[in-house]
mmCIF file of C-alpha atoms and ligand atoms in Angstrom:
data_model
loop_
_atom_site.group_PDB
_atom_site.id
_atom_site.type_symbol
_atom_site.label_atom_id
_atom_site.label_comp_id
_atom_site.label_asym_id
_atom_site.label_seq_id
_atom_site.Cartn_x
_atom_site.Cartn_y
_atom_site.Cartn_z
ATOM 1 C CA MET A 12 4.915 27.001 -59.221
ATOM 2 C CA MET A 13 4.265 27.141 -55.483
ATOM 3 C CA MET A 14 4.981 30.141 -53.266
ATOM 4 C CA THR A 15 8.055 29.940 -51.027
ATOM 5 C CA GLN A 16 6.808 29.125 -47.549
ATOM 6 C CA THR A 17 8.324 31.183 -44.762
ATOM 7 C CA MET A 18 7.604 32.096 -41.163
ATOM 8 C CA ARG A 19 8.515 35.149 -39.105
ATOM 9 C CA TRP A 20 11.080 34.648 -36.344
ATOM 10 C CA PHE A 21 11.995 37.383 -33.874
ATOM 11 C CA GLY A 22 15.561 36.232 -33.340
ATOM 12 C CA PRO A 23 17.336 34.308 -30.550
ATOM 13 C CA ASN A 24 14.855 35.556 -27.915
ATOM 14 C CA ASP A 25 11.817 34.286 -29.832
ATOM 15 C CA PRO A 26 10.018 31.638 -27.763
ATOM 16 C CA VAL A 27 9.402 29.818 -31.057
ATOM 17 C CA PRO A 28 12.618 27.946 -31.956
ATOM 18 C CA LEU A 29 13.915 27.644 -35.519
ATOM 19 C CA TYR A 30 13.589 23.852 -35.521
ATOM 20 C CA ALA A 31 9.830 24.179 -34.883
ATOM 21 C CA ILE A 32 9.517 26.529 -37.858
ATOM 22 C CA ARG A 33 11.345 24.002 -40.005
ATOM 23 C CA GLN A 34 9.060 21.232 -38.750
ATOM 24 C CA ALA A 35 6.068 23.426 -39.646
ATOM 25 C CA GLY A 36 7.188 23.026 -43.247
ATOM 26 C CA ALA A 37 8.642 26.471 -43.890
ATOM 27 C CA THR A 38 11.914 26.675 -45.823
ATOM 28 C CA GLY A 39 12.482 30.397 -45.364
ATOM 29 C CA ILE A 40 12.786 32.748 -42.402
ATOM 30 C CA VAL A 41 11.464 36.298 -42.190
ATOM 31 C CA THR A 42 13.312 38.271 -39.567
ATOM 32 C CA ALA A 43 15.160 41.464 -38.681
ATOM 33 C CA LEU A 44 18.006 42.572 -36.453
ATOM 34 C CA HIS A 45 15.537 43.767 -33.841
ATOM 35 C CA GLU A 46 18.396 44.573 -31.456
ATOM 36 C CA VAL A 47 19.761 47.298 -33.753
ATOM 37 C CA ALA A 48 18.398 50.744 -32.914
ATOM 38 C CA ASN A 49 16.089 52.306 -35.497
ATOM 39 C CA GLY A 50 18.299 54.384 -37.818
ATOM 40 C CA ASP A 51 21.597 52.555 -37.135
ATOM 41 C CA VAL A 52 23.447 50.645 -39.863
ATOM 42 C CA TRP A 53 23.072 46.877 -40.086
ATOM 43 C CA THR A 54 26.707 45.827 -40.550
ATOM 44 C CA ALA A 55 27.871 42.940 -42.724
ATOM 45 C CA ASP A 56 29.094 41.083 -39.622
ATOM 46 C CA MET A 57 25.755 41.377 -37.792
ATOM 47 C CA ILE A 58 23.856 40.162 -40.856
ATOM 48 C CA ALA A 59 26.281 37.300 -41.528
ATOM 49 C CA ALA A 60 26.109 36.142 -37.892
ATOM 50 C CA ARG A 61 22.296 36.015 -37.876
ATOM 51 C CA LYS A 62 22.263 34.356 -41.289
ATOM 52 C CA ALA A 63 24.611 31.634 -40.000
ATOM 53 C CA VAL A 64 22.285 30.849 -37.078
ATOM 54 C CA ILE A 65 19.369 30.470 -39.507
ATOM 55 C CA GLU A 66 21.320 28.334 -41.964
ATOM 56 C CA ASP A 67 22.652 26.113 -39.158
ATOM 57 C CA ALA A 68 18.988 25.283 -38.490
ATOM 58 C CA GLY A 69 18.536 24.162 -42.107
ATOM 59 C CA LEU A 70 16.621 27.280 -43.105
ATOM 60 C CA GLU A 71 17.262 30.282 -45.358
ATOM 61 C CA TRP A 72 16.954 33.965 -44.400
ATOM 62 C CA LYS A 73 14.509 34.819 -47.187
ATOM 63 C CA VAL A 74 13.038 38.218 -46.269
ATOM 64 C CA VAL A 75 13.912 41.090 -43.965
ATOM 65 C CA GLU A 76 10.898 42.280 -41.966
ATOM 66 C CA SER A 77 11.570 44.978 -41.245
ATOM 67 C CA LEU A 78 14.397 47.397 -41.937
ATOM 68 C CA PRO A 79 12.708 50.174 -39.979
ATOM 69 C CA VAL A 80 12.158 53.703 -41.305
ATOM 70 C CA ALA A 81 13.096 56.226 -38.616
ATOM 71 C CA GLU A 82 10.506 58.847 -37.674
ATOM 72 C CA ALA A 83 12.684 61.687 -39.056
ATOM 73 C CA LEU A 84 12.396 60.014 -42.485
ATOM 74 C CA LYS A 85 8.589 59.939 -42.180
ATOM 75 C CA THR A 86 8.398 63.585 -41.061
ATOM 76 C CA ARG A 87 11.296 64.593 -43.348
ATOM 77 C CA SER A 88 13.043 66.416 -40.532
ATOM 78 C CA GLY A 89 16.163 66.231 -38.365
ATOM 79 C CA ASP A 90 19.093 64.236 -39.718
ATOM 80 C CA TRP A 91 17.194 63.016 -42.781
ATOM 81 C CA ALA A 92 20.300 62.809 -45.013
ATOM 82 C CA ARG A 93 22.313 60.804 -42.474
ATOM 83 C CA LEU A 94 19.416 58.409 -41.972
ATOM 84 C CA ILE A 95 19.122 57.893 -45.728
ATOM 85 C CA GLU A 96 22.852 57.086 -45.876
ATOM 86 C CA ALA A 97 22.456 54.594 -43.035
ATOM 87 C CA TYR A 98 19.445 52.995 -44.751
ATOM 88 C CA VAL A 99 21.231 52.449 -48.047
ATOM 89 C CA ALA A 100 24.347 51.179 -46.234
ATOM 90 C CA SER A 101 22.142 48.529 -44.595
ATOM 91 C CA LEU A 102 20.600 47.669 -47.976
ATOM 92 C CA ARG A 103 24.083 47.215 -49.498
ATOM 93 C CA ASN A 104 25.156 44.977 -46.583
ATOM 94 C CA LEU A 105 21.980 42.892 -46.920
ATOM 95 C CA ALA A 106 22.420 42.483 -50.683
ATOM 96 C CA ALA A 107 26.019 41.360 -50.131
ATOM 97 C CA GLN A 108 24.595 38.520 -48.010
ATOM 98 C CA GLY A 109 22.202 37.503 -50.764
ATOM 99 C CA ILE A 110 19.005 38.925 -49.236
ATOM 100 C CA ASP A 111 16.798 40.537 -51.890
ATOM 101 C CA VAL A 112 13.435 41.335 -50.254
ATOM 102 C CA VAL A 113 13.277 44.017 -47.552
ATOM 103 C CA THR A 114 10.009 45.013 -45.843
ATOM 104 C CA TYR A 115 9.261 48.365 -44.237
ATOM 105 C CA ASN A 116 6.208 50.400 -43.341
ATOM 106 C CA PHE A 117 5.444 54.126 -43.386
ATOM 107 C CA MET A 118 2.847 54.368 -40.584
ATOM 108 C CA PRO A 119 3.382 57.491 -38.432
ATOM 109 C CA LEU A 120 4.663 56.711 -34.904
ATOM 110 C CA LEU A 121 2.699 53.518 -34.259
ATOM 111 C CA ASP A 122 3.113 50.298 -36.202
ATOM 112 C CA TRP A 123 0.216 47.806 -36.227
ATOM 113 C CA THR A 124 -2.348 48.584 -33.514
ATOM 114 C CA ARG A 125 -4.929 46.473 -31.687
ATOM 115 C CA THR A 126 -7.093 47.051 -28.604
ATOM 116 C CA ASP A 127 -7.249 43.446 -27.347
ATOM 117 C CA LEU A 128 -4.450 40.870 -27.584
ATOM 118 C CA ALA A 129 -6.272 37.872 -26.121
ATOM 119 C CA TRP A 130 -9.898 38.052 -27.176
ATOM 120 C CA ALA A 131 -11.633 34.740 -26.383
ATOM 121 C CA LEU A 132 -13.112 32.889 -29.332
ATOM 122 C CA PRO A 133 -16.026 30.440 -28.813
ATOM 123 C CA ASP A 134 -13.595 27.475 -28.815
ATOM 124 C CA GLY A 135 -11.374 29.096 -26.173
ATOM 125 C CA ALA A 136 -8.548 30.080 -28.498
ATOM 126 C CA ARG A 137 -7.377 33.689 -28.252
ATOM 127 C CA ALA A 138 -7.345 36.214 -31.132
ATOM 128 C CA LEU A 139 -6.141 39.773 -31.681
ATOM 129 C CA ARG A 140 -8.930 42.301 -31.957
ATOM 130 C CA PHE A 141 -9.350 45.992 -32.878
ATOM 131 C CA GLU A 142 -12.371 47.851 -31.583
ATOM 132 C CA LEU A 143 -13.038 51.484 -32.491
ATOM 133 C CA HIS A 144 -14.951 52.136 -29.247
ATOM 134 C CA ALA A 145 -11.985 50.964 -27.190
ATOM 135 C CA LEU A 146 -9.574 53.068 -29.245
ATOM 136 C CA ALA A 147 -11.826 56.115 -28.754
ATOM 137 C CA ALA A 148 -12.060 55.452 -25.005
ATOM 138 C CA TYR A 149 -8.247 55.481 -24.820
ATOM 139 C CA ASP A 150 -7.844 58.454 -27.171
ATOM 140 C CA ILE A 151 -10.420 60.702 -25.474
ATOM 141 C CA HIS A 152 -10.212 59.636 -21.809
ATOM 142 C CA ILE A 153 -6.693 58.256 -21.227
ATOM 143 C CA LEU A 154 -4.454 59.864 -23.842
ATOM 144 C CA ARG A 155 -6.733 62.896 -23.618
ATOM 145 C CA ARG A 156 -5.683 64.118 -27.086
ATOM 146 C CA PRO A 157 -6.996 67.660 -27.606
ATOM 147 C CA HIS A 158 -10.267 67.665 -29.626
ATOM 148 C CA ALA A 159 -9.983 63.865 -30.172
ATOM 149 C CA GLU A 160 -13.774 63.487 -30.032
ATOM 150 C CA ARG A 161 -13.983 65.415 -33.348
ATOM 151 C CA ASP A 162 -12.459 62.346 -35.080
ATOM 152 C CA TYR A 163 -15.286 60.004 -34.046
ATOM 153 C CA ALA A 164 -19.003 59.780 -34.792
ATOM 154 C CA PRO A 165 -21.151 61.028 -31.886
ATOM 155 C CA GLN A 166 -22.431 57.537 -31.043
ATOM 156 C CA VAL A 167 -18.835 56.264 -30.863
ATOM 157 C CA VAL A 168 -17.956 59.108 -28.479
ATOM 158 C CA ALA A 169 -20.966 58.222 -26.313
ATOM 159 C CA ILE A 170 -20.150 54.493 -26.207
ATOM 160 C CA ALA A 171 -16.480 55.259 -25.533
ATOM 161 C CA ALA A 172 -17.478 57.344 -22.511
ATOM 162 C CA GLU A 173 -19.643 54.498 -21.198
ATOM 163 C CA ARG A 174 -16.879 51.939 -21.803
ATOM 164 C CA PHE A 175 -14.305 54.104 -20.027
ATOM 165 C CA GLY A 176 -16.660 54.701 -17.120
ATOM 166 C CA ALA A 177 -17.150 50.964 -16.684
ATOM 167 C CA MET A 178 -13.406 50.148 -16.716
ATOM 168 C CA ASP A 179 -11.470 49.680 -13.487
ATOM 169 C CA ASP A 180 -7.862 50.906 -13.259
ATOM 170 C CA GLU A 181 -6.437 47.554 -14.319
ATOM 171 C CA ALA A 182 -8.577 47.465 -17.477
ATOM 172 C CA ARG A 183 -7.571 51.037 -18.319
ATOM 173 C CA THR A 184 -3.882 50.201 -17.865
ATOM 174 C CA THR A 185 -4.208 47.051 -19.968
ATOM 175 C CA LEU A 186 -5.916 48.981 -22.760
ATOM 176 C CA GLU A 187 -3.247 51.696 -22.662
ATOM 177 C CA ARG A 188 -0.405 49.174 -22.712
ATOM 178 C CA THR A 189 -2.016 47.197 -25.546
ATOM 179 C CA ILE A 190 -2.300 50.259 -27.749
ATOM 180 C CA ILE A 191 1.020 52.032 -27.200
ATOM 181 C CA ALA A 192 3.539 49.545 -25.843
ATOM 182 C CA GLY A 193 4.316 48.317 -29.363
ATOM 183 C CA LEU A 194 3.348 44.942 -30.828
ATOM 184 C CA PRO A 195 5.907 42.379 -32.083
ATOM 185 C CA GLY A 196 8.025 43.863 -34.861
ATOM 186 C CA SER A 197 7.199 47.433 -33.916
ATOM 187 C CA GLU A 198 10.248 49.612 -33.527
ATOM 188 C CA GLU A 199 8.739 52.275 -31.281
ATOM 189 C CA SER A 200 6.788 52.196 -28.055
ATOM 190 C CA PHE A 201 5.602 55.118 -25.986
ATOM 191 C CA SER A 202 4.079 56.278 -22.735
ATOM 192 C CA SER A 203 0.869 58.247 -23.253
ATOM 193 C CA PRO A 204 2.574 61.617 -22.541
ATOM 194 C CA GLN A 205 5.311 60.704 -25.045
ATOM 195 C CA LEU A 206 2.728 59.718 -27.648
ATOM 196 C CA LEU A 207 0.880 62.997 -27.152
ATOM 197 C CA GLU A 208 4.142 64.890 -27.629
ATOM 198 C CA GLN A 209 5.077 62.873 -30.721
ATOM 199 C CA ILE A 210 1.647 63.365 -32.308
ATOM 200 C CA GLU A 211 2.441 67.091 -32.219
ATOM 201 C CA THR A 212 5.355 66.502 -34.646
ATOM 202 C CA TYR A 213 2.721 65.636 -37.248
ATOM 203 C CA ALA A 214 0.674 68.792 -36.642
ATOM 204 C CA ASP A 215 1.629 70.161 -40.086
ATOM 205 C CA ILE A 216 1.829 66.808 -41.875
ATOM 206 C CA ASP A 217 -1.391 65.831 -43.630
ATOM 207 C CA ALA A 218 -1.879 62.832 -45.934
ATOM 208 C CA ALA A 219 -0.487 64.721 -48.944
ATOM 209 C CA GLN A 220 2.661 65.705 -47.054
ATOM 210 C CA LEU A 221 3.188 62.214 -45.623
ATOM 211 C CA ARG A 222 2.839 60.751 -49.097
ATOM 212 C CA ALA A 223 5.339 63.319 -50.403
ATOM 213 C CA ASN A 224 7.751 62.313 -47.625
ATOM 214 C CA HIS A 225 7.243 58.658 -48.545
ATOM 215 C CA VAL A 226 8.007 59.430 -52.212
ATOM 216 C CA ALA A 227 11.107 61.406 -51.183
ATOM 217 C CA PHE A 228 12.291 58.436 -49.112
ATOM 218 C CA LEU A 229 11.771 56.045 -52.022
ATOM 219 C CA GLU A 230 13.429 58.376 -54.543
ATOM 220 C CA ALA A 231 16.469 58.492 -52.251
ATOM 221 C CA VAL A 232 16.814 54.746 -51.569
ATOM 222 C CA CYS A 233 15.386 52.980 -54.644
ATOM 223 C CA PRO A 234 18.363 53.692 -56.919
ATOM 224 C CA VAL A 235 20.633 51.772 -54.521
ATOM 225 C CA ALA A 236 18.015 49.065 -53.910
ATOM 226 C CA GLU A 237 17.615 48.610 -57.673
ATOM 227 C CA ALA A 238 21.381 48.528 -58.276
ATOM 228 C CA GLU A 239 21.715 45.930 -55.503
ATOM 229 C CA GLY A 240 18.821 43.786 -56.797
ATOM 230 C CA ILE A 241 16.707 44.395 -53.673
ATOM 231 C CA ARG A 242 12.897 44.682 -53.746
ATOM 232 C CA LEU A 243 11.858 47.174 -51.092
ATOM 233 C CA VAL A 244 8.283 46.175 -50.172
ATOM 234 C CA VAL A 245 5.978 48.413 -48.169
ATOM 235 C CA HIS A 246 3.675 46.736 -45.655
ATOM 236 C CA PRO A 247 0.215 48.346 -45.633
ATOM 237 C CA ASP A 248 -1.263 50.298 -42.748
ATOM 238 C CA ASP A 249 -2.737 48.171 -39.988
ATOM 239 C CA PRO A 250 -5.458 49.157 -39.366
ATOM 240 C CA PRO A 251 -5.812 50.648 -42.850
ATOM 241 C CA PHE A 252 -7.202 54.029 -41.795
ATOM 242 C CA PRO A 253 -5.968 57.037 -39.789
ATOM 243 C CA ILE A 254 -5.847 56.742 -35.992
ATOM 244 C CA PHE A 255 -5.153 59.476 -33.416
ATOM 245 C CA GLY A 256 -5.600 62.061 -36.148
ATOM 246 C CA LEU A 257 -2.400 60.838 -37.820
ATOM 247 C CA PRO A 258 -2.471 60.373 -41.602
ATOM 248 C CA ARG A 259 -2.041 56.902 -43.095
ATOM 249 C CA VAL A 260 -1.287 56.667 -46.813
ATOM 250 C CA VAL A 261 -0.732 52.960 -47.532
ATOM 251 C CA SER A 262 -4.278 51.716 -46.860
ATOM 252 C CA THR A 263 -5.908 51.214 -50.252
ATOM 253 C CA GLU A 264 -5.168 50.211 -53.855
ATOM 254 C CA ALA A 265 -5.214 53.894 -54.858
ATOM 255 C CA ASP A 266 -2.587 54.645 -52.182
ATOM 256 C CA VAL A 267 -0.314 51.909 -53.515
ATOM 257 C CA ARG A 268 -0.867 52.935 -57.130
ATOM 258 C CA ALA A 269 0.065 56.527 -56.263
ATOM 259 C CA LEU A 270 3.375 55.316 -54.812
ATOM 260 C CA PHE A 271 4.152 53.146 -57.837
ATOM 261 C CA GLU A 272 3.333 55.937 -60.262
ATOM 262 C CA ALA A 273 5.431 58.447 -58.320
ATOM 263 C CA VAL A 274 8.459 56.133 -58.132
ATOM 264 C CA PRO A 275 8.361 53.646 -61.041
ATOM 265 C CA SER A 276 11.561 51.836 -59.957
ATOM 266 C CA ALA A 277 11.343 48.021 -59.993
ATOM 267 C CA ALA A 278 12.747 48.185 -56.447
ATOM 268 C CA ASN A 279 9.589 49.999 -55.278
ATOM 269 C CA GLY A 280 7.393 47.049 -54.352
ATOM 270 C CA LEU A 281 4.525 45.900 -52.156
ATOM 271 C CA CYS A 282 4.175 43.462 -49.294
ATOM 272 C CA PHE A 283 0.617 42.314 -50.013
ATOM 273 C CA CYS A 284 -0.968 41.697 -46.605
ATOM 274 C CA SER A 285 -4.457 40.255 -46.956
ATOM 275 C CA GLY A 286 -5.195 40.942 -43.278
ATOM 276 C CA SER A 287 -4.201 44.594 -43.194
ATOM 277 C CA PHE A 288 -5.894 45.471 -46.494
ATOM 278 C CA GLY A 289 -8.783 43.153 -45.597
ATOM 279 C CA ALA A 290 -9.783 45.195 -42.551
ATOM 280 C CA ARG A 291 -11.501 47.521 -45.074
ATOM 281 C CA ALA A 292 -14.533 46.229 -46.977
ATOM 282 C CA ASP A 293 -13.683 48.518 -49.933
ATOM 283 C CA ASN A 294 -10.358 46.791 -50.619
ATOM 284 C CA ASP A 295 -10.918 44.185 -53.378
ATOM 285 C CA LEU A 296 -8.194 41.733 -52.318
ATOM 286 C CA PRO A 297 -8.149 39.354 -55.315
ATOM 287 C CA GLY A 298 -8.459 42.334 -57.667
ATOM 288 C CA MET A 299 -5.539 44.088 -55.967
ATOM 289 C CA VAL A 300 -3.357 41.026 -56.498
ATOM 290 C CA ARG A 301 -4.456 40.881 -60.130
ATOM 291 C CA ARG A 302 -3.808 44.575 -60.810
ATOM 292 C CA LEU A 303 -0.725 45.157 -58.626
ATOM 293 C CA GLY A 304 0.773 41.682 -58.908
ATOM 294 C CA ASP A 305 3.953 42.510 -60.821
ATOM 295 C CA ARG A 306 5.011 44.862 -57.977
ATOM 296 C CA ILE A 307 4.258 42.359 -55.175
ATOM 297 C CA GLY A 308 7.520 41.043 -53.680
ATOM 298 C CA PHE A 309 6.240 39.428 -50.477
ATOM 299 C CA VAL A 310 2.878 38.059 -49.290
ATOM 300 C CA HIS A 311 1.315 37.984 -45.814
ATOM 301 C CA LEU A 312 -1.743 35.747 -45.695
ATOM 302 C CA ARG A 313 -4.249 36.068 -42.902
ATOM 303 C CA SER A 314 -7.934 36.893 -42.706
ATOM 304 C CA VAL A 315 -9.847 39.274 -40.476
ATOM 305 C CA GLN A 316 -13.515 39.016 -39.586
ATOM 306 C CA ARG A 317 -14.955 42.507 -39.879
ATOM 307 C CA GLU A 318 -17.589 43.325 -37.275
ATOM 308 C CA PRO A 319 -20.100 46.202 -37.053
ATOM 309 C CA ASP A 320 -18.998 49.654 -35.792
ATOM 310 C CA GLY A 321 -15.405 49.593 -37.029
ATOM 311 C CA ALA A 322 -14.301 46.469 -35.177
ATOM 312 C CA PHE A 323 -12.469 43.408 -36.516
ATOM 313 C CA HIS A 324 -10.696 40.369 -35.147
ATOM 314 C CA GLU A 325 -8.218 37.886 -36.557
ATOM 315 C CA ALA A 326 -10.066 34.873 -37.983
ATOM 316 C CA ALA A 327 -8.527 31.517 -38.893
ATOM 317 C CA HIS A 328 -6.565 31.780 -42.131
ATOM 318 C CA LEU A 329 -9.321 30.240 -44.315
ATOM 319 C CA GLN A 330 -12.224 31.832 -42.480
ATOM 320 C CA GLY A 331 -13.241 35.472 -41.989
ATOM 321 C CA ASP A 332 -13.741 37.946 -44.835
ATOM 322 C CA ALA A 333 -10.738 37.221 -47.056
ATOM 323 C CA ASN A 334 -11.569 35.084 -50.100
ATOM 324 C CA MET A 335 -8.373 33.049 -49.799
ATOM 325 C CA PRO A 336 -9.051 30.682 -52.760
ATOM 326 C CA ALA A 337 -9.499 33.711 -55.035
ATOM 327 C CA ILE A 338 -6.402 35.439 -53.613
ATOM 328 C CA LEU A 339 -4.251 32.316 -54.065
ATOM 329 C CA THR A 340 -5.573 31.831 -57.594
ATOM 330 C CA GLU A 341 -4.536 35.388 -58.509
ATOM 331 C CA LEU A 342 -1.129 34.894 -56.859
ATOM 332 C CA ALA A 343 -0.587 31.740 -58.946
ATOM 333 C CA THR A 344 -1.355 33.749 -62.090
ATOM 334 C CA VAL A 345 1.169 36.422 -61.063
ATOM 335 C CA GLN A 346 3.845 33.770 -60.463
ATOM 336 C CA ALA A 347 3.152 32.102 -63.817
ATOM 337 C CA ARG A 348 3.459 35.478 -65.545
ATOM 338 C CA THR A 349 6.617 36.623 -63.763
ATOM 339 C CA GLY A 350 8.271 33.201 -63.510
ATOM 340 C CA ARG A 351 9.094 34.046 -59.881
ATOM 341 C CA SER A 352 8.058 32.148 -56.728
ATOM 342 C CA LEU A 353 6.811 34.686 -54.181
ATOM 343 C CA PRO A 354 7.854 34.392 -50.515
ATOM 344 C CA MET A 355 4.711 34.005 -48.410
ATOM 345 C CA ARG A 356 4.211 33.813 -44.671
ATOM 346 C CA PRO A 357 1.162 32.966 -42.575
ATOM 347 C CA ASP A 358 0.570 36.235 -40.745
ATOM 348 C CA HIS A 359 -0.969 36.385 -37.250
ATOM 349 C CA GLY A 360 -2.234 33.092 -35.876
ATOM 350 C CA HIS A 361 -4.531 32.306 -32.971
ATOM 351 C CA GLN A 362 -3.086 31.479 -29.565
ATOM 352 C CA MET A 363 -4.419 27.936 -29.170
ATOM 353 C CA ALA A 364 -3.882 24.470 -27.671
ATOM 354 C CA ASP A 365 -0.599 24.192 -25.720
ATOM 355 C CA ASP A 366 0.343 27.741 -26.657
ATOM 356 C CA LEU A 367 -2.389 28.926 -24.288
ATOM 357 C CA THR A 368 -0.112 27.803 -21.451
ATOM 358 C CA LYS A 369 3.007 29.564 -22.820
ATOM 359 C CA ARG A 370 4.467 33.045 -23.207
ATOM 360 C CA THR A 371 4.030 33.956 -26.857
ATOM 361 C CA ASN A 372 4.449 37.054 -28.996
ATOM 362 C CA PRO A 373 0.921 38.360 -29.663
ATOM 363 C CA GLY A 374 -0.145 37.027 -33.060
ATOM 364 C CA TYR A 375 3.077 35.063 -33.425
ATOM 365 C CA SER A 376 2.514 31.909 -31.402
ATOM 366 C CA LEU A 377 3.576 28.685 -33.125
ATOM 367 C CA ILE A 378 0.533 26.439 -33.340
ATOM 368 C CA GLY A 379 -1.901 28.989 -34.785
ATOM 369 C CA ARG A 380 0.562 29.960 -37.512
ATOM 370 C CA LEU A 381 1.520 26.329 -38.152
ATOM 371 C CA ARG A 382 -2.168 25.503 -38.667
ATOM 372 C CA GLY A 383 -2.487 28.510 -40.978
ATOM 373 C CA LEU A 384 0.552 27.540 -43.030
ATOM 374 C CA ALA A 385 -0.692 23.967 -43.348
ATOM 375 C CA GLU A 386 -4.130 25.116 -44.512
ATOM 376 C CA LEU A 387 -2.656 27.604 -46.987
ATOM 377 C CA ARG A 388 -0.219 25.000 -48.354
ATOM 378 C CA GLY A 389 -3.073 22.537 -48.818
ATOM 379 C CA LEU A 390 -5.289 25.120 -50.501
ATOM 380 C CA GLU A 391 -2.485 26.220 -52.847
ATOM 381 C CA LEU A 392 -1.753 22.607 -53.817
ATOM 382 C CA GLY A 393 -5.437 21.819 -54.309
ATOM 383 C CA LEU A 394 -5.933 24.805 -56.570
ATOM 384 C CA ALA A 395 -2.801 23.938 -58.557
ATOM 385 C CA TYR A 396 -4.056 20.369 -58.971
ATOM 386 C CA GLY A 397 -7.369 21.714 -60.167
ATOM 387 C CA ARG A 398 -5.484 23.740 -62.806
ATOM 388 C CA GLY A 399 -3.464 20.718 -63.851
ATOM 389 C CA LEU A 400 -0.529 21.441 -61.505
ATOM 390 C CA ASP A 401 0.942 24.378 -63.435
HETATM 391 C C1 LIG B 1260 0.408 43.024 -39.776
HETATM 392 C C2 LIG B 1260 1.549 42.201 -39.401
HETATM 393 C C3 LIG B 1260 2.495 42.996 -38.566
HETATM 394 C C4 LIG B 1260 3.561 43.555 -39.464
HETATM 395 C C5 LIG B 1260 4.172 44.814 -39.061
HETATM 396 C C6 LIG B 1260 5.132 45.236 -40.145
HETATM 397 O O1 LIG B 1260 -0.259 42.675 -40.783
HETATM 398 O O2 LIG B 1260 2.187 41.668 -40.550
HETATM 399 O O3 LIG B 1260 3.026 42.172 -37.582
HETATM 400 O O4 LIG B 1260 4.530 42.586 -39.566
HETATM 401 O O5 LIG B 1260 3.176 45.751 -38.894
HETATM 402 O O6 LIG B 1260 5.619 46.488 -39.857
HETATM 403 MN MN1 LIG B 1261 0.967 41.687 -42.384
#
């Protein structure tokens, strides 16, 4: 059984058209109603209209990524009850349209974060990169978060000061915009003063409290998700460790296991992202698929190349640190056991070839993801053939 090949599409404004995704060999679309404000209900009409556009292109809306979780749900404050009602209303409307996998994440304030969106590779292609020194330079010298230097090793603080000192105004503005303006799929973006203010709302929320808030969210929405046949899959933290002193509690296998044990509902699932988990050397990616597989409802495949000093960049899908043959082998075992084909998408791809001359969503250009999907499809088929095409 092969995985169901999908690609992310950011809606009518996406520079990548649906026909190109179909030509890339995907059958399913991963998308969201990005125009709906975080916390508002996704109505049946809105969902049906977007679904029709996708189906007119010969594709199927396979996965929602993401139905966003409003900040008040993460901090368990404000109009928490109303936001829960809105969330489950959206789930009901999605189920009525036949959509059964819904992605979300529980990262405080910021979604996925990088410090460079066009890092030049030796062959001239461009990759996304995260560098701890650059993050520290922004945190300490631009955001100027009180006592930020306490969160970094002394040598990182020293290098960050040098890096900041060497930056001109344009470089400082580019770094600031890269970190806080929100990457594709993020629901929030901030100015630095706004981010500083928002970080304060987490002053009394440590990892234990954030995890408790996450469990409370799941306990409130999983009964409806389960009744509606929806798998609610959490996307891991990216990067998978705290930044700006904010807790992150979906970074490791132990984090995921704690969620599953706290809320055993079948609707409480995982979006296994090999890139996000793979940014940590202590995450055993094939082992996580093997041990968590029955709760995986959606798969992001990409590979990061970890570098020294807390840096990493996006590698090609079959290069970098992820052991993709081992991961795909474990995924095939999970599918054989559950009898269910998992939706999979190539996650971030390089900006390469003609895409270097076009406006693209960082990480979501066409050609880099098309190459990734082709390589992953070939690897999956080769492994299946080697097993006798089970
Ligand atoms: C990271 C990517 C991101 C992701 C969002 C989900 O691995 O998959 O673009 O889609 O962080 O919230
Ligand atoms: Mn991902």
